[in-house]
Coordinates of C-alpha atoms in Angstrom, one line a residue:
Chain A
M992 CA 49.6 102.2 90.5
P993 CA 52.6 102.3 88.3
A994 CA 55.8 100.5 89.4
P995 CA 58.0 102.9 91.5
A996 CA 60.8 104.8 89.8
T997 CA 63.9 102.7 89.0
P998 CA 67.3 104.0 89.9
R999 CA 67.9 105.0 86.3
E1000 CA 64.6 106.9 86.1
L1001 CA 65.6 108.7 89.3
L1002 CA 68.9 109.8 87.6
I1003 CA 67.0 111.0 84.5
V1004 CA 64.7 113.1 86.6
A1005 CA 67.6 114.5 88.7
I1006 CA 69.4 115.5 85.5
A1007 CA 66.2 117.1 84.0
R1008 CA 65.9 119.2 87.2
L1009 CA 69.5 120.4 86.7
L1010 CA 68.6 121.4 83.2
D1011 CA 65.7 123.6 84.2
G1012 CA 66.0 127.0 82.4
C1013 CA 68.1 125.7 79.5
R1014 CA 67.1 126.6 76.0
H1015 CA 69.5 124.3 74.1
V1016 CA 70.9 121.1 75.6
A1017 CA 73.5 119.1 73.8
V1018 CA 74.2 115.5 74.6
G1019 CA 77.3 113.6 73.5
A1020 CA 77.7 110.1 72.2
S1021 CA 76.9 107.0 74.3
S1022 CA 74.8 109.0 76.8
P1023 CA 71.3 107.5 77.0
I1024 CA 70.5 108.8 80.5
P1025 CA 71.4 112.4 79.7
A1026 CA 69.6 112.1 76.4
S1027 CA 66.5 110.9 78.2
A1028 CA 66.8 113.7 80.7
A1029 CA 67.0 116.3 77.9
M1030 CA 64.0 114.7 76.2
L1031 CA 62.1 114.8 79.5
L1032 CA 62.8 118.5 80.0
R1033 CA 61.7 119.2 76.5
A1034 CA 58.4 117.3 77.0
Q1035 CA 57.7 119.0 80.3
K1036 CA 58.4 122.5 79.0
E1037 CA 56.3 121.8 76.0
Q1038 CA 53.3 121.4 78.3
Q1039 CA 54.1 124.9 79.6
D1040 CA 54.3 126.2 76.0
E1041 CA 58.1 126.7 76.3
V1042 CA 60.6 125.6 73.7
V1043 CA 63.7 123.6 74.6
R1044 CA 66.0 122.6 71.8
I1045 CA 68.0 119.4 72.1
S1046 CA 70.9 118.2 70.0
V1047 CA 71.7 114.5 70.7
L1048 CA 74.8 113.4 68.9
G1049 CA 74.2 110.1 67.1
S1050 CA 70.5 110.9 66.6
Q1051 CA 69.1 111.9 63.2
E1052 CA 65.7 112.9 64.6
H1053 CA 66.7 114.8 67.7
N1054 CA 69.6 116.7 66.3
F1055 CA 69.8 120.1 64.5
F1056 CA 73.3 120.0 63.3
T1057 CA 74.0 119.9 59.6
N1058 CA 77.6 121.2 59.5
G1059 CA 79.5 118.0 60.7
G1060 CA 81.1 117.3 64.0
V1061 CA 82.5 120.8 64.3
E1062 CA 79.1 122.5 64.7
L1063 CA 78.7 121.4 68.3
F1064 CA 82.0 123.1 69.1
D1065 CA 81.3 126.2 67.1
C1066 CA 77.9 126.5 68.8
A1067 CA 79.5 126.1 72.3
A1068 CA 82.0 128.8 71.6
Q1069 CA 79.3 131.2 70.7
G1070 CA 77.2 130.5 73.8
R1071 CA 74.5 128.7 71.8
I1072 CA 74.6 125.6 74.1
D1073 CA 73.4 126.0 77.6
A1074 CA 74.3 122.5 79.0
F1075 CA 76.4 119.5 78.2
F1076 CA 77.5 116.3 80.0
L1077 CA 80.9 115.1 80.7
G1078 CA 82.1 112.0 82.5
G1079 CA 85.5 110.4 83.1
G1080 CA 87.5 107.4 84.2
Q1081 CA 88.6 109.6 87.1
I1082 CA 87.0 112.7 88.6
D1083 CA 88.7 114.5 91.4
G1084 CA 87.6 116.9 94.2
Q1085 CA 88.7 120.0 92.2
G1086 CA 86.4 119.0 89.4
N1087 CA 89.2 117.9 87.1
I1088 CA 88.3 115.0 84.8
N1089 CA 90.4 112.4 83.2
L1090 CA 89.3 110.6 80.1
V1091 CA 92.8 109.4 79.0
G1092 CA 94.3 107.0 81.5
G1093 CA 95.8 106.3 84.9
G1094 CA 98.6 104.6 86.7
G1095 CA 102.2 104.7 85.5
D1096 CA 103.7 107.4 83.2
Y1097 CA 101.6 108.8 80.3
P1098 CA 101.4 107.7 77.6
Q1099 CA 102.3 104.2 78.8
T1100 CA 99.7 104.2 81.5
K1101 CA 98.5 101.0 83.1
V1102 CA 94.9 101.8 82.2
R1103 CA 94.0 103.6 78.9
W1104 CA 90.6 105.1 78.2
P1105 CA 89.4 106.3 74.8
G1106 CA 90.7 109.9 75.0
S1107 CA 89.5 113.4 75.9
F1108 CA 87.0 113.8 73.0
G1109 CA 85.7 117.4 73.2
S1110 CA 86.0 117.7 77.0
S1111 CA 89.2 119.8 76.9
Y1112 CA 87.2 122.5 75.1
L1113 CA 83.5 122.1 76.1
A1114 CA 84.3 122.2 79.8
F1115 CA 85.4 125.8 79.3
L1116 CA 82.6 127.1 77.2
V1117 CA 79.3 125.5 78.1
P1118 CA 77.8 127.4 81.1
R1119 CA 76.2 124.3 82.7
V1120 CA 78.5 121.3 82.5
I1121 CA 77.0 118.4 84.4
L1122 CA 79.5 115.8 85.4
F1123 CA 77.8 112.4 85.3
R1124 CA 79.2 109.0 86.3
E1125 CA 77.0 106.1 87.5
E1126 CA 79.8 104.2 89.1
H1127 CA 80.5 105.8 92.5
S1128 CA 83.7 104.3 93.8
P1129 CA 87.1 105.4 95.1
R1130 CA 88.8 104.4 91.9
V1131 CA 86.6 106.9 90.0
F1132 CA 86.4 109.7 92.5
V1133 CA 90.0 110.2 93.4
E1134 CA 91.9 112.9 95.3
Q1135 CA 93.8 114.0 92.2
V1136 CA 93.3 112.8 88.6
D1137 CA 96.4 111.2 86.8
F1138 CA 95.7 113.2 83.6
V1139 CA 93.7 116.4 83.2
S1140 CA 91.5 116.1 80.2
A1141 CA 89.6 119.2 81.4
P1142 CA 90.3 121.2 84.6
G1143 CA 87.5 122.0 87.0
T1144 CA 88.6 125.6 87.4
S1145 CA 90.9 128.0 85.7
P1146 CA 92.9 131.1 86.6
P1147 CA 91.0 134.4 86.2
E1148 CA 92.9 135.4 83.0
V1149 CA 91.7 132.3 81.1
Y1150 CA 88.6 132.9 79.1
R1151 CA 86.1 130.6 80.7
P1152 CA 82.3 131.3 80.6
G1153 CA 81.5 127.7 81.4
G1154 CA 82.4 124.9 83.7
P1155 CA 81.1 122.2 86.0
V1156 CA 78.0 123.0 88.1
A1157 CA 77.1 119.6 89.4
L1158 CA 78.2 116.0 89.8
L1159 CA 75.6 113.2 89.6
T1160 CA 76.4 109.6 90.5
G1161 CA 74.6 106.4 91.2
L1162 CA 74.6 107.3 94.9
G1163 CA 74.0 111.1 95.1
L1164 CA 74.1 114.6 93.7
F1165 CA 76.8 117.2 94.4
S1166 CA 77.0 120.9 93.5
F1167 CA 80.3 122.4 92.4
D1168 CA 81.5 125.8 93.5
R1169 CA 83.7 127.2 90.7
Q1170 CA 85.2 129.8 93.0
A1171 CA 86.2 127.4 95.7
G1172 CA 86.8 124.5 93.3
R1173 CA 85.0 122.1 95.6
F1174 CA 82.0 119.9 95.7
T1175 CA 79.1 119.9 98.2
L1176 CA 76.8 116.9 98.7
R1177 CA 73.3 118.1 97.9
S1178 CA 71.2 114.9 98.1
V1179 CA 71.5 111.1 98.6
H1180 CA 69.5 108.7 96.4
P1181 CA 66.9 106.6 98.0
G1182 CA 68.3 103.5 99.7
H1183 CA 71.8 105.1 100.2
T1184 CA 73.4 107.1 103.0
V1185 CA 75.8 109.9 103.5
E1186 CA 78.3 107.5 105.2
E1187 CA 78.2 105.2 102.2
I1188 CA 79.0 108.2 99.9
V1189 CA 81.8 109.3 102.1
A1190 CA 83.3 105.8 102.1
A1191 CA 83.0 105.5 98.3
T1192 CA 84.5 108.9 97.5
G1193 CA 88.3 109.4 97.4
F1194 CA 88.2 113.2 97.7
K1195 CA 87.0 115.5 100.4
F1196 CA 83.7 117.5 99.9
D1197 CA 81.4 119.6 102.0
I1198 CA 78.4 118.0 103.8
P1199 CA 75.6 120.3 104.9
E1200 CA 73.9 119.6 108.2
I1201 CA 70.8 118.3 106.4
V1202 CA 71.2 116.2 103.3
P1203 CA 67.8 115.4 101.8
T1204 CA 66.9 112.3 99.7
T1205 CA 67.0 112.9 96.0
P1206 CA 63.3 113.3 95.1
G1207 CA 61.8 110.8 92.6
P1208 CA 59.4 111.6 89.8
D1209 CA 55.7 112.4 90.4
A1210 CA 53.1 110.3 88.5
A1211 CA 52.8 112.7 85.6
T1212 CA 56.6 112.7 85.1
L1213 CA 56.7 108.9 85.4
A1214 CA 54.1 108.6 82.7
L1215 CA 56.0 111.0 80.4
L1216 CA 59.2 109.0 81.0
R1217 CA 57.7 105.6 80.3
G1218 CA 55.7 106.9 77.4
R1219 CA 57.0 109.7 75.1
V1220 CA 60.6 109.9 76.4
R1221 CA 61.3 106.2 76.2
E1222 CA 59.8 106.2 72.7
E1223 CA 62.0 109.1 71.6
V1224 CA 65.2 107.8 73.1
S1225 CA 64.7 104.4 71.4
E1226 CA 65.5 106.0 68.0
C1227 CA 69.2 106.3 68.9
Y1228 CA 69.5 104.1 72.0
G1229 CA 67.4 101.1 71.1
E1230 CA 69.1 98.6 73.5
F1231 CA 68.8 101.1 76.4
A1232 CA 65.1 101.6 75.7
A1233 CA 64.5 97.9 75.3
A1234 CA 66.2 97.1 78.6
W1235 CA 64.2 99.9 80.3
R1236 CA 60.9 98.5 78.8
A1237 CA 61.8 95.0 80.2
E1238 CA 62.5 96.5 83.6
V1239 CA 59.2 98.5 83.8
P1240 CA 56.2 98.3 81.4
E1241 CA 54.4 101.0 79.7
V1242 CA 52.3 103.3 81.8
V1243 CA 48.8 104.0 80.6
T1244 CA 47.3 106.7 82.7
A1245 CA 45.1 109.6 82.0
M1246 CA 47.2 112.8 82.1
Chain B
M390 CA 88.7 114.1 36.0
T391 CA 88.3 111.8 39.0
R392 CA 89.0 108.2 38.1
T393 CA 86.9 105.2 39.1
V394 CA 89.4 102.5 39.9
A395 CA 89.7 99.1 41.5
L396 CA 90.1 99.1 45.2
D397 CA 93.7 97.8 45.1
D398 CA 94.7 100.6 42.6
L399 CA 93.0 103.1 44.9
V400 CA 94.9 102.0 47.9
R401 CA 98.3 101.9 46.0
R402 CA 98.1 105.7 46.0
I403 CA 98.8 105.6 49.7
K404 CA 102.5 105.5 50.1
P405 CA 104.6 104.4 53.1
G406 CA 105.0 107.2 55.6
A407 CA 101.8 109.0 54.4
K408 CA 99.7 111.1 56.8
V409 CA 96.2 109.7 56.4
A410 CA 93.0 111.4 57.6
V411 CA 90.3 108.8 58.5
A412 CA 86.6 109.4 58.7
P413 CA 84.8 108.6 62.1
D414 CA 82.5 105.7 62.7
Y415 CA 79.4 107.9 62.2
A416 CA 80.4 109.3 58.8
G417 CA 81.4 106.4 56.6
P418 CA 84.4 104.7 58.2
P419 CA 86.7 103.4 55.4
M420 CA 86.8 99.8 56.5
A421 CA 87.3 98.3 53.0
T422 CA 90.2 100.7 52.3
I423 CA 91.8 99.9 55.6
R424 CA 91.5 96.1 54.8
E425 CA 93.3 96.6 51.5
L426 CA 95.9 98.8 53.2
I427 CA 96.7 96.0 55.6
R428 CA 96.9 93.5 52.7
Q429 CA 99.3 95.8 50.8
G430 CA 101.4 96.2 54.0
T431 CA 102.0 99.9 53.2
G432 CA 103.1 100.8 56.8
D433 CA 104.8 103.7 58.6
L434 CA 101.6 105.6 58.6
H435 CA 100.6 108.8 60.5
V436 CA 96.9 108.4 61.1
V437 CA 94.7 111.4 61.8
C438 CA 91.3 110.5 63.2
V439 CA 88.6 113.1 62.3
P440 CA 88.2 113.5 65.2
S441 CA 87.9 109.9 66.7
A442 CA 87.7 106.3 65.4
G443 CA 86.8 102.8 66.4
M444 CA 87.5 99.4 64.9
V445 CA 88.8 100.8 61.6
V446 CA 91.9 102.3 63.3
D447 CA 92.2 99.7 66.0
V448 CA 92.6 96.9 63.4
L449 CA 95.2 98.9 61.6
L450 CA 97.1 99.5 64.9
G451 CA 97.1 95.8 65.5
T452 CA 99.0 95.2 62.3
G453 CA 101.8 97.5 63.4
Q454 CA 101.5 99.7 60.4
V455 CA 100.9 102.9 62.3
R456 CA 103.9 105.1 63.4
T457 CA 102.0 108.0 64.7
L458 CA 98.4 108.3 65.9
E459 CA 96.7 111.7 66.2
T460 CA 93.2 111.4 67.7
A461 CA 90.7 112.8 70.2
A462 CA 89.7 109.2 71.1
I463 CA 89.7 105.6 70.0
T464 CA 86.7 103.6 71.3
L465 CA 84.5 100.6 70.3
G466 CA 81.5 102.4 71.9
E467 CA 79.2 100.1 73.8
A468 CA 81.6 97.2 73.1
G469 CA 84.2 98.8 75.3
G470 CA 87.8 99.7 75.1
A471 CA 89.8 99.5 71.8
P472 CA 92.1 96.5 72.5
R473 CA 94.9 97.0 70.0
F474 CA 95.0 100.8 70.7
Q475 CA 95.5 100.0 74.4
A476 CA 98.2 97.4 73.7
A477 CA 100.1 99.6 71.3
L478 CA 100.2 102.4 73.9
K479 CA 101.3 100.0 76.7
Q480 CA 104.1 98.6 74.5
G481 CA 105.1 102.1 73.5
S482 CA 105.1 101.0 69.9
I483 CA 103.3 104.1 68.5
R484 CA 103.7 107.8 69.0
I485 CA 100.4 109.2 70.3
M486 CA 99.3 112.7 69.7
D487 CA 96.3 113.0 72.1
A488 CA 94.0 115.7 70.9
T489 CA 90.6 117.1 71.5
C490 CA 87.9 117.0 68.8
P491 CA 87.6 120.7 68.0
A492 CA 91.4 120.9 67.7
I493 CA 91.5 118.4 65.0
H494 CA 88.6 120.2 63.2
A495 CA 90.6 123.5 63.7
G496 CA 93.8 122.0 62.3
L497 CA 91.9 120.8 59.2
L498 CA 90.2 124.2 58.8
A499 CA 93.6 125.9 58.9
A500 CA 94.8 123.6 56.1
Q501 CA 91.6 124.3 54.2
K502 CA 92.2 128.1 54.4
G503 CA 95.9 127.7 53.5
V504 CA 96.9 129.4 56.8
P505 CA 99.5 128.1 59.3
F506 CA 97.2 127.9 62.3
V507 CA 93.7 128.6 63.8
P508 CA 93.1 130.0 67.3
L509 CA 90.9 128.0 69.6
R510 CA 89.3 128.6 73.0
G511 CA 89.5 126.3 76.0
I512 CA 92.3 123.7 76.3
I513 CA 94.6 125.9 78.6
G514 CA 95.6 124.0 81.8
T515 CA 94.9 120.6 80.4
D516 CA 97.4 117.8 80.1
V517 CA 96.4 117.4 76.5
L518 CA 98.0 120.8 75.9
A519 CA 101.0 119.9 78.1
N520 CA 101.7 116.9 75.9
R521 CA 101.3 118.8 72.6
P522 CA 104.5 120.9 72.1
D523 CA 103.2 121.7 68.6
W524 CA 100.3 123.6 70.1
K525 CA 101.2 127.2 71.2
V526 CA 99.6 129.6 73.6
I527 CA 99.9 133.3 72.8
Q528 CA 98.4 136.5 74.1
N529 CA 95.4 137.6 72.1
P530 CA 96.9 140.4 70.1
F531 CA 93.5 142.2 69.9
A532 CA 92.9 142.3 73.7
D533 CA 94.2 144.9 76.1
A534 CA 93.7 142.7 79.1
E535 CA 95.6 139.4 79.6
D536 CA 93.9 136.8 77.3
P537 CA 95.9 133.7 76.5
I538 CA 94.6 131.6 73.6
V539 CA 95.8 128.4 72.0
L540 CA 97.0 128.2 68.4
I541 CA 96.4 124.9 66.6
P542 CA 98.7 124.3 63.6
A543 CA 97.3 123.3 60.2
I544 CA 96.9 119.5 59.8
L545 CA 98.0 118.7 56.3
P546 CA 97.1 115.1 55.4
D547 CA 98.6 113.5 52.3
I548 CA 95.5 111.4 51.9
A549 CA 91.9 111.5 53.2
I550 CA 89.8 108.3 53.1
F551 CA 86.1 107.6 53.7
H552 CA 83.2 105.5 52.5
A553 CA 80.2 107.2 51.0
P554 CA 76.8 106.0 49.6
V555 CA 77.0 107.3 46.1
A556 CA 79.3 108.9 43.6
D557 CA 78.5 109.9 40.0
R558 CA 80.5 109.1 36.9
F559 CA 82.3 112.4 37.2
G560 CA 83.6 111.7 40.7
N561 CA 81.2 113.9 42.7
V562 CA 80.4 112.2 46.0
Q563 CA 77.3 112.4 48.1
I564 CA 78.2 113.3 51.7
G565 CA 74.8 114.4 53.1
R566 CA 75.3 116.4 56.3
R567 CA 78.6 114.7 57.2
R568 CA 80.5 117.9 56.5
E569 CA 83.6 116.5 58.2
L570 CA 84.1 114.5 55.0
A571 CA 84.4 117.8 53.1
S572 CA 86.7 119.3 55.7
M573 CA 89.0 116.3 55.4
A574 CA 89.0 116.5 51.6
Y575 CA 89.6 120.3 51.6
A576 CA 92.6 119.8 53.8
A577 CA 94.2 116.7 52.2
K578 CA 96.4 116.7 49.1
S579 CA 94.5 113.7 47.8
T580 CA 91.1 112.2 48.7
L581 CA 90.3 108.5 48.0
V582 CA 86.7 107.4 48.3
T583 CA 84.9 104.1 48.3
V584 CA 81.2 104.1 47.5
E585 CA 78.3 101.7 47.6
R586 CA 77.4 102.5 44.0
I587 CA 77.8 104.8 41.0
T588 CA 74.9 106.8 39.7
D589 CA 74.4 108.0 36.1
E590 CA 72.9 111.2 37.3
N591 CA 75.3 114.2 37.8
L592 CA 75.0 114.9 41.5
L593 CA 75.8 118.6 41.0
H594 CA 73.0 119.2 38.6
S595 CA 70.3 119.8 41.3
E596 CA 70.8 123.2 42.9
L597 CA 68.7 121.9 45.9
S598 CA 71.0 119.1 46.8
A599 CA 74.4 120.2 45.4
A600 CA 75.6 121.4 48.9
A601 CA 75.4 117.8 50.2
V602 CA 77.9 116.8 47.5
L603 CA 81.7 116.8 47.7
P604 CA 82.7 118.0 44.2
S605 CA 85.1 115.9 42.1
L606 CA 87.5 118.9 42.3
Y607 CA 88.6 117.4 45.7
V608 CA 88.3 113.7 44.8
D609 CA 91.2 111.9 43.2
A610 CA 89.9 108.4 42.9
V611 CA 86.7 106.4 43.6
A612 CA 86.3 102.7 44.0
V613 CA 83.0 100.8 44.2
V614 CA 82.9 98.6 47.2
P615 CA 79.4 97.6 48.3
E616 CA 79.1 97.3 52.1
G617 CA 82.5 99.1 52.4
A618 CA 81.9 100.4 55.9
K619 CA 80.8 97.1 57.5
P620 CA 80.6 96.1 60.3
Y621 CA 79.8 99.8 60.8
G622 CA 76.7 101.2 59.3
M623 CA 76.0 103.8 56.7
W624 CA 74.3 107.1 57.7
S625 CA 72.4 107.0 54.4
G626 CA 70.5 104.0 55.6
E627 CA 71.9 101.2 53.4
Y628 CA 72.8 99.1 56.5
D629 CA 73.1 99.5 60.2
V630 CA 76.1 98.9 62.4
D631 CA 76.5 95.2 63.4
P632 CA 77.0 95.6 67.2
A633 CA 77.5 91.8 67.7
E634 CA 80.5 91.9 65.2
V635 CA 82.1 94.9 66.9
A636 CA 81.5 93.2 70.3
Q637 CA 83.1 90.0 69.1
Y638 CA 86.1 91.9 67.8
A639 CA 86.4 93.7 71.2
R640 CA 86.4 90.4 72.9
V641 CA 88.8 88.4 70.8
A642 CA 91.3 91.1 70.0
R643 CA 92.2 91.5 73.6
T644 CA 95.0 88.9 73.0
E645 CA 97.6 89.1 70.3
D646 CA 96.6 85.5 69.1
G647 CA 92.9 86.4 69.2
F648 CA 93.6 89.4 67.1
R649 CA 95.7 87.4 64.5
D650 CA 92.8 84.9 64.1
Y651 CA 90.3 87.7 63.7
L652 CA 92.6 89.5 61.2
A653 CA 92.9 86.3 59.0
R654 CA 89.2 86.1 58.8
F655 CA 88.9 89.9 58.3
L656 CA 91.4 89.9 55.4
G657 CA 89.7 86.9 53.8
A658 CA 86.3 88.5 54.0
T659 CA 86.3 90.3 50.7
V660 CA 88.4 87.9 48.5
P661 CA 86.3 87.5 45.4
A662 CA 84.8 84.0 45.1

């Protein structure tokens, strides 16, 4: 019997499920978990004879782009990218994200994060934007962000084929309703509770009567993860792959 | 013809007050050029990151030589926040022009085309736009329905700087698929390149690989500086990023004194024996 899925493997599998149906997934810099999820989706679909393209920024092997940094953005504007991942130092209940800073008056904020990167653009244009932040705490999930790097929703006159569809954290998974501009809790990761999530979230969200546990990977998926996916992701996320390997060993099972 | 010069001569072409476009960490960050720029004390610079930067710009910020910083982000990646960037903003000692990556690419594209602006989707409703009075929102003149769209003005750098693996004796520079290096050079009045080495072969002679070359038409000076991107790596495979060095910088540069100590070592690093 292989070791049970780790919390990070659970996140990878949860993201891969959110990506189902995508033909081209792009992954930004410093995103090993989303990159692993895109690689898992590709490997799974390959078994069904379907092609999923992935473009992992920072990878030479898993990256189609040859036209410099601008190509991701040009592709997004043309609808050639189905899914992308965004995070933030703050994320609020309306789906706004803040990658710039908080506390005090901009630009002399108490805390300064790197900057908005491509979020102010990609959040508008990529149909399936997945908000991903492992840390689930009231300092991250706030009632209102201090700086809007990208808004969760836009007025009807603003061209916006894309936007957030989901928020995945270390505790649970939310869906995002773009009409209502509001999150709904969809599942709670094993070992955590709805109450814990309510307490750790600074914004209000909808809670259905029944909130299931986030399902983990089956044996075949786990074997793919600890085999091919981990090998592929080690090309651009060596330290991440090594830490993963130290946490759980290779799985050698007949597929 | 492009001149091959010593690094200090190359850097003397950057004048106080210049607008300087800087290559990102993943496309040949010009670490050696920045080091010499700090030595020369040029100062009063307007730095444009294409479209983000790491230690290269953080070190420069720490020396107080930057007047204006135009960037989509400054980060040390896995090593964490950029300490001198954060300190400069907290002290209010620089003017920050927070951008988003495609807007910087668009501004350079406008410059490349010799037009005043380029329209760009997205951005409306962000605080990035709210803090960029130089970006305008207009009604799409081709649409019947209401359709606001952002205009990004041309970014016109005086100088573009990057580090590349190889140049030939004519000043043609190999840039591989790092096309942002060409975009910077097309937009800038003058492009200054450091390289690992010079080859005798004319890089434009092969029709199969010429498109991965920035022609000398856009290159004003080349200086040979082996390991000129370190502690960052070179995409062409000469050497990898040194994460321990970046992490050490991230740690020690949190304090002004720690940064000064690091800077002394950093400036000493390439003094010829």
